[in-house]
C-alpha angles and dihedrals in degrees: 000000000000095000087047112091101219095179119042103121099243090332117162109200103170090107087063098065123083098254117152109244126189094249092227121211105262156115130259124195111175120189130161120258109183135320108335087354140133140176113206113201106209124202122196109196111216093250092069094033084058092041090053088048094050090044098055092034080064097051083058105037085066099055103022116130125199131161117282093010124097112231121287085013105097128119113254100237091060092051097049094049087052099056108019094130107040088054091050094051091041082048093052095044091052107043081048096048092047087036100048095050095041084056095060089051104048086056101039092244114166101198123208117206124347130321122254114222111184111231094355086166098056093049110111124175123242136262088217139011128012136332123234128190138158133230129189118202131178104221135196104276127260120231139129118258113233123240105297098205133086105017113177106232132172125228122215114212102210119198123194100241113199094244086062091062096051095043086049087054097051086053090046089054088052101046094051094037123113134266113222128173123239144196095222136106102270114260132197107293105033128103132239124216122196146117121280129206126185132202142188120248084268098058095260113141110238098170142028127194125165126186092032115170111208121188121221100229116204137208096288083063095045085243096281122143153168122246108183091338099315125104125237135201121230082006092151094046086051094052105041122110088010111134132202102287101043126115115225110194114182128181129213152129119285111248114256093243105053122139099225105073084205091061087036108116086329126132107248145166119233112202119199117185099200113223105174147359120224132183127204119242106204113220118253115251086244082055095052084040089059099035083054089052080231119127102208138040092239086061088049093046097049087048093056089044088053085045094050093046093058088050096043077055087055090042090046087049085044096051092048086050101054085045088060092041091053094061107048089048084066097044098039109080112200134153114216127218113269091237105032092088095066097039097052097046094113103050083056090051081046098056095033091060084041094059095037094055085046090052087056095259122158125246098246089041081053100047089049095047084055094052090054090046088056084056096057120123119253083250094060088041088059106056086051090063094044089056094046083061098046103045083037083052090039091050094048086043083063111030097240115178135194123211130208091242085064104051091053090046084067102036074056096060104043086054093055097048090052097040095249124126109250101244074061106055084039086061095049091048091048094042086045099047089240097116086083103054082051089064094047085045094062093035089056094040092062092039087058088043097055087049087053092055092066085042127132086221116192119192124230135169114264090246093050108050086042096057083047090062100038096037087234125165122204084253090057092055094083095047098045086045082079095076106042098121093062119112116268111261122177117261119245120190084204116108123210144187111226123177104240125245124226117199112202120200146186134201127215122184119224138193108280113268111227126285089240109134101246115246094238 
C-alpha cells in the first residue's frame, strides 16, 4: 500500500515508474494552453504509420475468414479490401494511444484526468506522408516549494475543564441514546425520514433519494440545515410541527461545489415526503455506567476526561498542522487547471468527512458540515486543491510512506469512537469512497510531522491561541457559546460578502404511509 497513490485526483503515474518503453519514431511540440495546461502537437512520420499497418494487417491475416477461402487462406487483397477500414481505425487508435504516452514521458508530464483530442473521430490517417494530431492535458502544476526548515509555528496547551466532561457525557447520551418513532408534530432535535426528490427549474427529476434522514435543526443552529447534502435556510422553521404524511417542497439554489453539474448554481425544487417522525431518547447516566462496565459516575468521568484529553492531543496536532499548511499555501505559487475544481469536488468532500469523523464528529454534524462546504465559494474550493498538491509534493520530497498497519490503526480508532467494530467501519468507508481520503489523511499528517520536527515551536495556552485566530474577545465567549453544537469547521480570519439565498418552501399533507418500521 505504501508504494499506491490513493489519493492523486485522476493522476496517472505510470510514466513515473521505471518501466522499459519502445522509444517510437516521432515529433513532440509542447505549448501551454492555459493554467496547468499543455497541448502536445504530435507528428507520426509514414514509415510508422506503414510498420503499424503491417503489423495489424498480420494479426488478421491469421484468423481472417472469407467465403470460399479456408481460414487464414485468403488473398490479401481480398483481405485488405474487407477490412480496409477497421485496420485503419484499430491503426489510429493505437499510434495515438503509444504516442501520446511516450510523449508524457519524454517531457516528465504528470497528467491529471483524461486528454482531450479535438475531433478525434474525424482523424484519419493518411494514404501518404505523415500524420498530425493535437492533445490537450491538464497536468500537475508546476511550482517551487518554499524552505522547509525552520517554520514558526504556535503551540495551544489544552486543559480538560469540568464543564468539558460533562458536556462530552451529555453527547455520549445522545449518541447512544434510542430512536423511537412518534406520533407528534415534529420539534427541534428530532429527525425526519422520507424520501427527497429534486428537480430542475423545469420540473425534470434530477435526483432520487429515498430513505433520506433530515435533522430539525434548531436556533442554536440558526436554523440551517442539510436536506439530502444541501443546505437549506430556515430548514428547522420549515420542519417543525410537520408530521409523517406531510409534503415539504423547498426551493433553493443549488451549492457551487456539488457534484452533480445539473443541481450546481441552478435553481431547483427539493421534494421530502416525509415518512416518519422519530425522537431521540438520551441514555440515563446508570446506562452509560453500565455500557462503560464502570460502577460509579466518578469512573465514567475520569474515563471521558482521559478521552478528551486524547482528542484535545489530536486538536492541539491539528492546530500545528494547519499552522505549517498555512504557510506553505502562501509561499507555494501555483496556477490550477481551469476544470479541476469541479471535477475534484468530491475527493475534497471525501477527505473532508474523513478529518471531521477523526476529529469525533457525529454523522449528522459531518453530513451538515459537508452541506455548508458544497456551498463554498470557487475561491475556497480552490485552496483546498492547492493544498492537496503541496502536502502530496512535501510528502514525495520526503519520501514519506503509508503501511497497511497504519491504515487499519486508524480504521481502529474511528470505530471505536463511534461504537462499530472496526471490519465494519473498514466496509462504510470503503462503500462511501472515504478510504481513500484516510490514506491521504495519514500521508499528509507525517509529512507535516517531519516538517514539525524542524520546526521554531512556541508554546501558548488553548484559549489563547484560540482568541488570536478568531479575534475573540472574553466578551465574545457567551455568545459564541450558542453555537457550540455546530459542526467544526475550520476559522478563517477572511471576511466575505456573500447575496443572500431565500428558500422558499410549501407544505402538502398526504394520506398516512404505514406504520410499518422501515427496513432501513
Amino acid at each position: 500500500m505504501a508504494d499506491h497513490d490513493h489519493d492523486h485526483p485522476d493522476h496517472d503515474h505510470d510514466h513515473d515508474h521505471d518501466h522499459d518503453h519502445e522509444t517510437l519514431d516521432q515529433t513532440v511540440a509542447v505549448a501551454d494552453a492555459g493554467p496547468a495546461r499543455k497541448k502536445l502537437s504530435i507528428e507520426i512520420p509514414a514509415e510508422r504509420i506503414a510498420d503499424k499497418l503491417e503489423e495489424n494487417f498480420k494479426m488478421i491475416e491469421q484468423d481472417a475468414t472469407l467465403p470460399g477461402f479456408r481460414r487464414g487462406r485468403a488473398p490479401r487483397r481480398l483481405i485488405e479490401k474487407r477490412f480496409a477500414s477497421e485496420l485503419r481505425d484499430e491503426a489510429k487508435n493505437q499510434i495515438i494511444s503509444e504516442s501520446f504516452q511516450q510523449a508524457l514521458r519524454e517531457n516528465e508530464l504528470q497528467m491529471i484526468g483524461e486528454p482531450e483530442i479535438p475531433d478525434v473521430e474525424s482523424l484519419k490517417l493518411p494514404d501518404e506522408g505523415s500524420f498530425t494530431f493535437d492533445v490537450e492535458v491538464e497536468v500537475v502544476p508546476n511550482f517551487e516549494l518554499p524552505d522547509l526548515d525552520g517554520i514558526e509555528i504556535t503551540k495551544p496547551i489544552f486543559e480538560v475543564a469540568d464543564d468539558q466532561v460533562t458536556s462530552e457525557l451529555s453527547r455520549y447520551q445522545e449518541m447512544y441514546g434510542k430512536m423511537a418513532t412518534v406520533e407528534a408534530a415534529a420539534k427541534d432535535g428530532d429527525y425526519l425520514t422520507g424520501d427527497v426528490v429534486i428537480r430542475s427549474e423545469d420540473g425534470e427529476t434530477i435526483q432520487e433519494q429515498p430513505g433520506v434522514t433530515v435533522g430539525v435543526p434548531g436556533k442554536s443552529r440558526k436554523f440551517k440545515g442539510a436536506v439530502a447534502g444541501i443546505l437549506v435556510d430556515d430548514l428547522g422553521k420549515t420542519l417543525v410541527g410537520k408530521k409523517a404524511g406531510d409534503d415539504v417542497t423547498l426551493s433553493t439554489t443549488g451549492p457551487k461545489q456539488h457534484e452533480v453539474e445539473a443541481i450546481r448554481e441552478q435553481p431547483i425544487t427539493i421534494e421530502l415526503a416525509i415518512r416518519q417522525v422519530q425522537r431521540l431518547n438520551p441514555m440515563s447516566m446508570e446506562e452509560l455506567m453500565t455500557a462503560a462496565g464502570l460502577e460509579d459516575e466518578a469512573a465514567l468521568r475520569d474515563m471521558v476526561r482521559q478521552q478528551l484529553d486524547q482528542r484535545h492531543q489530536v486538536d492541539q496536532q491539528q492546530a500545528m498542522q494547519t499552522q505549517v499548511t498555512e504557510v506553505l499555501l502562501a509561499k507555494a505559487d501555483m496556477e490550477l487547471p481551469e476544470g479541476l475544481t469541479t471535477r475534484q469536488a468530491q475527493r475534497v468532500l471525501q477527505k473532508r468527512a474523513t478529518d471531521l469523523m477523526y476529529q469525533g464528529q457525529s454523522q449528522q454534524e459531518i453530513e451538515d458540515h459537508l452541506a455548508e462546504l458544497r456551498q463554498a465559494s470557487a475561491a475556497e474550493a480552490q485552496r483546498e486543491l492547492k493544498m492537496f498538491f503541496v502536502l502530496d509534493r512535501v510528502a514525495r520530497e520526503l519520501d514519506v510512506q503509508v503501511d497497511e498497519a497504519e491504515v487499519n490503526g486508524r480504521v481502529a480508532s474511528l470505530a471505536a469512537q463511534s461504537g462499530r467494530r472496526p471490519e465494519r467501519m473498514r466496509q462504510e468507508l470503503t462503500r462511501e469512497g472515504r478510504l481513500d481520503g484516510l490514506f491521504a489523511q495519514i500521508r499528509d499528517e507525517k509529512a507535516i510531522a517531519k516538517l514539525l520536527e524542524k520546526a521554531k515551536i512556541t508554546e501558548m495556552p488553548a484559549d489563547e491561541w484560540m482568541k488570536r485566530q478568531t479575534g475573540a474577545t472574553p466578551d465574545d465567549d457567551a455568545a459564541a457559546s450558542e453555537d457550540e453544537d455546530r459542526p467544526a469547521a475550520k476559522k478563517k480570519t477572511t471576511k466575505k460578502t456573500t447575496k443572500k439565498k431565500t428558500t422558499k418552501s410549501t407544505t402538502k399533507k398526504r394520506p398516512t404511509r404505514s406504520k410499518k418500521k422501515d427496513s432501513e
